[in-house]
Amino acid sequence: MKRIFVTGSGGQVGTELVAHLRRLYGDANVMASDFKAQEGHSGPFALLDVRDRGAIASLLDAFKPDTVMHLAGILSARGEANPQQLWETNMGGLYNMLEVARERGCSVFFPSSIAAFGPNTPADNTPQDTIQRPTTIYGVSKVAGELLCDYYHLKYGVDARGLRFPGLISYEALPGGGTTDYAVHIYYEARARGRYTSYIAAGSYMDMMYMPDALDAVVRLMEADPAKLRHRSAFNISAMSFDPEGIAASIRKVLPDFELDYDVDPERQAIADSWPNSLDCSAAREEWGFAPRYDLDAMTRDMLARVPER
Ligand code: VAH
């Protein structure tokens, strides 16, 4: 990778991925874009609605990237409130990006998710290749996105690659509209109020990962030797699996008086119940060296040291 175009640069992943890529490849070689204006960029930025293929084409013709990281999209919980909008944005945007990238020979990174699995997927140690019958429109868009990326690789030779992200925890930009967002909010609330009311029930295990490991995984995958990739658009990756009680116990190792209670949101609980408990990440390890550094306690110590006490 030398010149990279990022969509969704205002989101939880995009905010940190742009900064990470600029540290690695230089500010001028990473162009950020989002549908909302953003101040303070140290490199090029453009307003972009990914539903507008002409706008994407114009920006790529001007910036001439070799790689596009297509993060623009709506997350699971917000998507269930407006499935049609999610489909237009997530699938319409991805199709536009793949078409524009195909015409210009760009590589494409696609963020899939553990949401690409459903209630009849084996829930523990979920295989890389298994049943995918998600019951959310977000999950349907992720399975369709994985298949579309693989099709563009097989049909047109587009260098499309992707990761099935678990829940991501970070402190630079808050997540918006996801089901795993509780695992971010709990740290802010622990620091600010010493307590948190979880909308996800005890015993609901989901795969999670600290943002530094996610950023490293994206770069490792995109820089990997394509000859070694047996999979492409949807590698299982995860660093840990926990339920609300597990993350609370980790927080109490730093804040002994932290209290957790519950007010379960049935809609987000139903989404969480349809997702795996833990993934098998052997394909990612074997094909491109996936190696997360943070476990739950290391993430907790870092998050509590960094989140503001507001
Ligand atoms: C969500 N954070 O909750 C996203 C992610 C695995 C979860 O896809 O929708």
CSV table of C-alpha atoms and ligand atoms in Angstrom, one decimal:
chain,number,residue,atom,x,y,z
A,1,MET,CA,0.0,0.0,0.0
A,2,LYS,CA,1.3,3.5,-0.8
A,3,ARG,CA,-1.8,5.8,-1.2
A,4,ILE,CA,-5.0,5.0,0.7
A,5,PHE,CA,-8.5,6.3,0.4
A,6,VAL,CA,-10.7,5.8,3.5
A,7,THR,CA,-14.5,6.1,3.7
A,8,GLY,CA,-16.4,6.5,7.0
A,9,SER,CA,-13.4,8.3,8.5
A,10,GLY,CA,-15.6,9.9,11.2
A,11,GLY,CA,-16.7,6.6,12.7
A,12,GLN,CA,-15.2,4.6,15.6
A,13,VAL,CA,-12.8,2.6,13.4
A,14,GLY,CA,-12.3,5.2,10.7
A,15,THR,CA,-11.2,7.9,13.2
A,16,GLU,CA,-8.3,5.8,14.4
A,17,LEU,CA,-7.6,4.0,11.2
A,18,VAL,CA,-6.9,7.2,9.3
A,19,ALA,CA,-4.5,8.4,12.1
A,20,HIS,CA,-2.8,5.0,12.2
A,21,LEU,CA,-2.4,4.9,8.4
A,22,ARG,CA,-1.0,8.4,8.3
A,23,ARG,CA,1.6,7.5,10.9
A,24,LEU,CA,2.6,4.6,8.7
A,25,TYR,CA,2.3,6.0,5.2
A,26,GLY,CA,2.5,9.8,5.6
A,27,ASP,CA,-0.3,12.3,6.0
A,28,ALA,CA,-0.5,13.3,2.3
A,29,ASN,CA,-0.9,9.6,1.3
A,30,VAL,CA,-4.0,8.9,3.2
A,31,MET,CA,-7.2,10.7,2.2
A,32,ALA,CA,-10.1,10.6,4.6
A,33,SER,CA,-13.8,11.0,3.6
A,34,ASP,CA,-17.1,11.0,5.4
A,35,PHE,CA,-20.7,12.2,4.9
A,36,LYS,CA,-20.2,14.7,7.7
A,37,ALA,CA,-17.6,17.5,7.7
A,38,GLN,CA,-14.6,16.9,9.9
A,39,GLU,CA,-12.1,19.5,11.2
A,40,GLY,CA,-8.4,19.1,12.2
A,41,HIS,CA,-7.3,16.5,9.6
A,42,SER,CA,-3.5,16.4,9.2
A,43,GLY,CA,-4.0,15.2,5.6
A,44,PRO,CA,-6.6,15.4,2.7
A,45,PHE,CA,-10.3,15.1,3.6
A,46,ALA,CA,-13.4,15.1,1.4
A,47,LEU,CA,-17.1,15.1,2.0
A,48,LEU,CA,-18.6,12.0,0.4
A,49,ASP,CA,-21.9,10.2,0.3
A,50,VAL,CA,-21.0,6.7,-0.8
A,51,ARG,CA,-24.4,6.3,-2.4
A,52,ASP,CA,-23.1,8.7,-5.1
A,53,ARG,CA,-20.9,6.6,-7.5
A,54,GLY,CA,-19.9,9.7,-9.5
A,55,ALA,CA,-18.6,11.4,-6.5
A,56,ILE,CA,-16.5,8.4,-5.5
A,57,ALA,CA,-15.1,8.2,-9.1
A,58,SER,CA,-14.2,11.9,-9.1
A,59,LEU,CA,-12.4,11.7,-5.8
A,60,LEU,CA,-10.4,8.5,-6.7
A,61,ASP,CA,-9.5,10.0,-10.2
A,62,ALA,CA,-8.1,13.0,-8.4
A,63,PHE,CA,-6.4,11.3,-5.5
A,64,LYS,CA,-5.3,8.1,-7.4
A,65,PRO,CA,-5.1,5.7,-4.4
A,66,ASP,CA,-3.9,2.1,-4.8
A,67,THR,CA,-6.1,1.0,-1.9
A,68,VAL,CA,-9.6,1.9,-0.7
A,69,MET,CA,-10.6,1.1,2.9
A,70,HIS,CA,-14.4,1.2,2.7
A,71,LEU,CA,-15.7,1.7,6.3
A,72,ALA,CA,-18.8,3.8,5.6
A,73,GLY,CA,-21.9,2.0,6.8
A,74,ILE,CA,-24.6,1.7,9.4
A,75,LEU,CA,-24.2,-0.6,12.4
A,76,SER,CA,-26.5,-3.4,13.7
A,77,ALA,CA,-28.9,-1.8,16.2
A,78,ARG,CA,-29.4,1.4,14.2
A,79,GLY,CA,-29.9,-0.7,11.0
A,80,GLU,CA,-32.8,-2.6,12.6
A,81,ALA,CA,-34.5,0.7,13.1
A,82,ASN,CA,-34.3,1.5,9.4
A,83,PRO,CA,-33.4,-1.6,7.3
A,84,GLN,CA,-34.0,0.2,3.9
A,85,GLN,CA,-31.5,3.0,4.8
A,86,LEU,CA,-29.0,0.4,5.9
A,87,TRP,CA,-29.3,-1.5,2.6
A,88,GLU,CA,-29.0,1.6,0.5
A,89,THR,CA,-25.9,2.8,2.4
A,90,ASN,CA,-24.1,-0.5,3.2
A,91,MET,CA,-24.8,-2.4,0.0
A,92,GLY,CA,-25.2,0.5,-2.4
A,93,GLY,CA,-22.0,2.0,-1.1
A,94,LEU,CA,-20.1,-1.2,-1.3
A,95,TYR,CA,-21.3,-1.9,-4.8
A,96,ASN,CA,-20.3,1.6,-5.9
A,97,MET,CA,-16.9,1.3,-4.3
A,98,LEU,CA,-16.2,-2.1,-5.9
A,99,GLU,CA,-17.3,-0.8,-9.4
A,100,VAL,CA,-15.1,2.3,-9.1
A,101,ALA,CA,-12.2,0.3,-7.7
A,102,ARG,CA,-12.5,-2.4,-10.4
A,103,GLU,CA,-12.2,0.3,-13.1
A,104,ARG,CA,-9.1,1.8,-11.5
A,105,GLY,CA,-7.3,-1.3,-10.3
A,106,CYS,CA,-7.6,-0.4,-6.6
A,107,SER,CA,-7.4,-2.9,-3.8
A,108,VAL,CA,-10.4,-2.9,-1.4
A,109,PHE,CA,-10.7,-3.5,2.3
A,110,PHE,CA,-14.2,-4.5,3.5
A,111,PRO,CA,-15.2,-4.6,7.2
A,112,SER,CA,-17.4,-7.6,7.8
A,113,SER,CA,-18.5,-8.6,11.2
A,114,ILE,CA,-19.3,-11.5,13.6
A,115,ALA,CA,-22.8,-10.3,12.7
A,116,ALA,CA,-22.4,-12.3,9.4
A,117,PHE,CA,-23.3,-15.3,11.5
A,118,GLY,CA,-26.7,-16.2,12.8
A,119,PRO,CA,-28.6,-18.3,15.4
A,120,ASN,CA,-27.9,-21.7,13.6
A,121,THR,CA,-24.2,-21.0,13.2
A,122,PRO,CA,-22.1,-23.1,15.7
A,123,ALA,CA,-21.8,-20.6,18.5
A,124,ASP,CA,-18.5,-21.8,20.2
A,125,ASN,CA,-15.2,-21.7,18.3
A,126,THR,CA,-17.2,-20.7,15.2
A,127,PRO,CA,-15.4,-22.0,12.1
A,128,GLN,CA,-14.0,-19.7,9.4
A,129,ASP,CA,-16.2,-21.5,6.9
A,130,THR,CA,-19.7,-22.4,8.2
A,131,ILE,CA,-23.4,-21.7,8.1
A,132,GLN,CA,-24.2,-18.0,7.7
A,133,ARG,CA,-27.9,-17.2,8.1
A,134,PRO,CA,-28.0,-13.9,10.0
A,135,THR,CA,-31.3,-12.6,11.2
A,136,THR,CA,-30.4,-8.9,11.1
A,137,ILE,CA,-30.3,-6.6,8.1
A,138,TYR,CA,-26.8,-5.6,9.2
A,139,GLY,CA,-25.8,-9.3,9.1
A,140,VAL,CA,-27.4,-9.9,5.8
A,141,SER,CA,-25.5,-6.9,4.4
A,142,LYS,CA,-22.3,-8.3,5.8
A,143,VAL,CA,-22.8,-11.8,4.2
A,144,ALA,CA,-23.8,-10.2,0.9
A,145,GLY,CA,-20.8,-7.9,1.2
A,146,GLU,CA,-18.4,-10.8,1.7
A,147,LEU,CA,-19.9,-12.6,-1.3
A,148,LEU,CA,-19.8,-9.5,-3.5
A,149,CYS,CA,-16.1,-8.9,-2.6
A,150,ASP,CA,-15.2,-12.5,-3.4
A,151,TYR,CA,-17.2,-12.3,-6.7
A,152,TYR,CA,-15.3,-9.2,-7.7
A,153,HIS,CA,-12.0,-10.9,-7.0
A,154,LEU,CA,-13.0,-14.1,-8.9
A,155,LYS,CA,-14.7,-12.3,-11.9
A,156,TYR,CA,-12.5,-9.2,-12.3
A,157,GLY,CA,-9.4,-9.9,-10.2
A,158,VAL,CA,-10.1,-7.1,-7.8
A,159,ASP,CA,-7.8,-7.4,-4.8
A,160,ALA,CA,-10.7,-7.4,-2.2
A,161,ARG,CA,-9.9,-8.4,1.3
A,162,GLY,CA,-11.9,-8.2,4.6
A,163,LEU,CA,-12.2,-9.0,8.3
A,164,ARG,CA,-15.1,-10.2,10.4
A,165,PHE,CA,-14.6,-7.6,13.2
A,166,PRO,CA,-15.8,-8.5,16.7
A,167,GLY,CA,-17.0,-5.8,19.0
A,168,LEU,CA,-14.3,-3.1,19.1
A,169,ILE,CA,-13.4,-1.2,22.2
A,170,SER,CA,-11.6,2.2,21.9
A,171,TYR,CA,-11.4,5.6,23.5
A,172,GLU,CA,-10.8,8.1,20.7
A,173,ALA,CA,-14.3,8.0,19.0
A,174,LEU,CA,-17.5,6.6,20.5
A,175,PRO,CA,-19.3,3.8,18.5
A,176,GLY,CA,-22.7,4.7,17.2
A,177,GLY,CA,-25.7,2.3,16.9
A,178,GLY,CA,-24.0,-1.0,17.6
A,179,THR,CA,-24.9,-3.9,19.8
A,180,THR,CA,-21.5,-4.2,21.4
A,181,ASP,CA,-21.3,-0.5,22.3
A,182,TYR,CA,-22.0,-1.4,25.9
A,183,ALA,CA,-18.4,-2.7,26.2
A,184,VAL,CA,-17.2,0.9,25.4
A,185,HIS,CA,-19.7,2.8,27.5
A,186,ILE,CA,-19.0,0.7,30.6
A,187,TYR,CA,-15.5,2.1,30.8
A,188,TYR,CA,-16.6,5.7,30.6
A,189,GLU,CA,-19.3,5.2,33.2
A,190,ALA,CA,-17.0,3.3,35.5
A,191,ARG,CA,-14.6,6.2,35.4
A,192,ALA,CA,-17.3,8.9,35.7
A,193,ARG,CA,-19.8,7.3,38.0
A,194,GLY,CA,-18.3,4.1,39.4
A,195,ARG,CA,-21.3,2.1,38.1
A,196,TYR,CA,-23.0,1.0,34.8
A,197,THR,CA,-26.4,-0.3,33.8
A,198,SER,CA,-26.0,-2.8,31.0
A,199,TYR,CA,-28.5,-3.2,28.2
A,200,ILE,CA,-27.0,-6.7,27.4
A,201,ALA,CA,-27.8,-9.5,29.9
A,202,ALA,CA,-25.4,-11.4,32.1
A,203,GLY,CA,-24.2,-14.6,30.3
A,204,SER,CA,-24.3,-13.0,26.8
A,205,TYR,CA,-20.8,-13.8,25.5
A,206,MET,CA,-19.5,-11.9,22.4
A,207,ASP,CA,-16.2,-11.7,20.7
A,208,MET,CA,-14.3,-8.5,21.4
A,209,MET,CA,-11.0,-6.8,20.6
A,210,TYR,CA,-9.1,-3.6,21.5
A,211,MET,CA,-8.8,-1.1,18.8
A,212,PRO,CA,-5.0,-1.2,18.5
A,213,ASP,CA,-5.2,-4.9,17.6
A,214,ALA,CA,-7.9,-4.1,15.0
A,215,LEU,CA,-5.8,-1.4,13.3
A,216,ASP,CA,-2.8,-3.8,13.2
A,217,ALA,CA,-5.0,-6.5,11.7
A,218,VAL,CA,-6.2,-4.3,8.9
A,219,VAL,CA,-2.7,-3.3,7.9
A,220,ARG,CA,-1.3,-6.9,8.2
A,221,LEU,CA,-4.1,-8.2,6.0
A,222,MET,CA,-3.7,-5.6,3.3
A,223,GLU,CA,0.1,-5.9,3.3
A,224,ALA,CA,-0.1,-9.8,3.2
A,225,ASP,CA,1.3,-11.8,0.3
A,226,PRO,CA,-1.8,-12.5,-1.8
A,227,ALA,CA,-0.3,-15.9,-2.8
A,228,LYS,CA,-0.7,-17.0,0.9
A,229,LEU,CA,-4.4,-16.1,1.2
A,230,ARG,CA,-6.8,-19.0,0.9
A,231,HIS,CA,-9.6,-16.8,2.2
A,232,ARG,CA,-10.1,-13.2,1.2
A,233,SER,CA,-13.1,-11.1,2.2
A,234,ALA,CA,-14.0,-12.4,5.7
A,235,PHE,CA,-11.4,-13.6,8.1
A,236,ASN,CA,-12.6,-14.4,11.6
A,237,ILE,CA,-10.6,-12.3,14.1
A,238,SER,CA,-11.1,-11.9,17.8
A,239,ALA,CA,-8.9,-11.3,20.9
A,240,MET,CA,-11.3,-12.2,23.7
A,241,SER,CA,-14.9,-13.2,24.5
A,242,PHE,CA,-16.7,-11.9,27.6
A,243,ASP,CA,-20.1,-11.1,29.0
A,244,PRO,CA,-21.0,-8.0,31.1
A,245,GLU,CA,-20.0,-9.8,34.3
A,246,GLY,CA,-16.6,-10.6,32.8
A,247,ILE,CA,-15.7,-7.1,31.9
A,248,ALA,CA,-17.1,-5.8,35.2
A,249,ALA,CA,-14.8,-8.2,37.1
A,250,SER,CA,-11.9,-6.9,35.1
A,251,ILE,CA,-12.8,-3.3,35.9
A,252,ARG,CA,-13.0,-4.2,39.6
A,253,LYS,CA,-9.3,-5.1,39.5
A,254,VAL,CA,-8.7,-1.4,39.0
A,255,LEU,CA,-11.8,0.1,40.5
A,256,PRO,CA,-12.8,-2.3,43.4
A,257,ASP,CA,-16.1,-0.5,44.1
A,258,PHE,CA,-17.4,-0.6,40.6
A,259,GLU,CA,-21.1,-1.7,40.4
A,260,LEU,CA,-22.9,-3.3,37.5
A,261,ASP,CA,-26.7,-3.7,37.2
A,262,TYR,CA,-29.0,-4.5,34.2
A,263,ASP,CA,-31.8,-2.9,32.2
A,264,VAL,CA,-31.8,-5.3,29.2
A,265,ASP,CA,-32.9,-3.9,25.8
A,266,PRO,CA,-34.8,-6.7,24.2
A,267,GLU,CA,-33.9,-5.6,20.7
A,268,ARG,CA,-30.2,-5.4,21.2
A,269,GLN,CA,-30.3,-8.5,23.4
A,270,ALA,CA,-32.0,-10.4,20.5
A,271,ILE,CA,-29.2,-9.3,18.1
A,272,ALA,CA,-26.5,-10.4,20.6
A,273,ASP,CA,-28.2,-13.7,21.2
A,274,SER,CA,-28.0,-14.4,17.4
A,275,TRP,CA,-24.2,-13.9,17.3
A,276,PRO,CA,-21.5,-16.4,18.2
A,277,ASN,CA,-19.9,-16.7,21.6
A,278,SER,CA,-16.4,-17.2,20.3
A,279,LEU,CA,-14.6,-17.5,16.9
A,280,ASP,CA,-12.0,-19.8,15.6
A,281,CYS,CA,-9.3,-17.4,14.2
A,282,SER,CA,-6.9,-20.1,12.9
A,283,ALA,CA,-7.2,-19.0,9.2
A,284,ALA,CA,-6.2,-15.5,10.0
A,285,ARG,CA,-3.2,-16.7,12.1
A,286,GLU,CA,-2.0,-19.1,9.5
A,287,GLU,CA,-2.6,-17.0,6.3
A,288,TRP,CA,-1.4,-13.6,7.4
A,289,GLY,CA,-0.1,-13.7,11.0
A,290,PHE,CA,-3.0,-12.4,13.0
A,291,ALA,CA,-1.6,-11.9,16.5
A,292,PRO,CA,-3.6,-9.7,19.0
A,293,ARG,CA,-1.6,-8.2,21.9
A,294,TYR,CA,-4.3,-7.2,24.3
A,295,ASP,CA,-6.3,-9.5,26.6
A,296,LEU,CA,-9.3,-8.2,28.7
A,297,ASP,CA,-7.3,-7.0,31.7
A,298,ALA,CA,-4.6,-5.3,29.6
A,299,MET,CA,-7.4,-3.5,27.6
A,300,THR,CA,-9.2,-2.6,30.9
A,301,ARG,CA,-6.0,-1.0,32.4
A,302,ASP,CA,-5.4,1.0,29.2
A,303,MET,CA,-9.0,2.1,28.7
A,304,LEU,CA,-9.4,3.2,32.4
A,305,ALA,CA,-6.1,5.1,32.2
A,306,ARG,CA,-7.3,7.0,29.1
A,307,VAL,CA,-11.0,7.6,29.1
A,308,PRO,CA,-11.9,11.0,30.5
A,309,GLU,CA,-13.6,11.4,33.8
A,310,ARG,CA,-16.4,13.5,32.3
B,1,VAH,C1,-22.1,-3.7,16.1
B,1,VAH,N1,-19.9,-2.9,16.7
B,1,VAH,O1,-22.3,-3.9,17.3
B,1,VAH,C2,-20.7,-3.5,15.6
B,1,VAH,C3,-20.1,-4.8,15.3
B,1,VAH,C4,-19.6,-7.2,16.0
B,1,VAH,C5,-20.3,-5.9,16.3
B,1,VAH,O2,-20.4,-5.3,14.0
B,1,VAH,O3,-23.0,-3.6,15.3
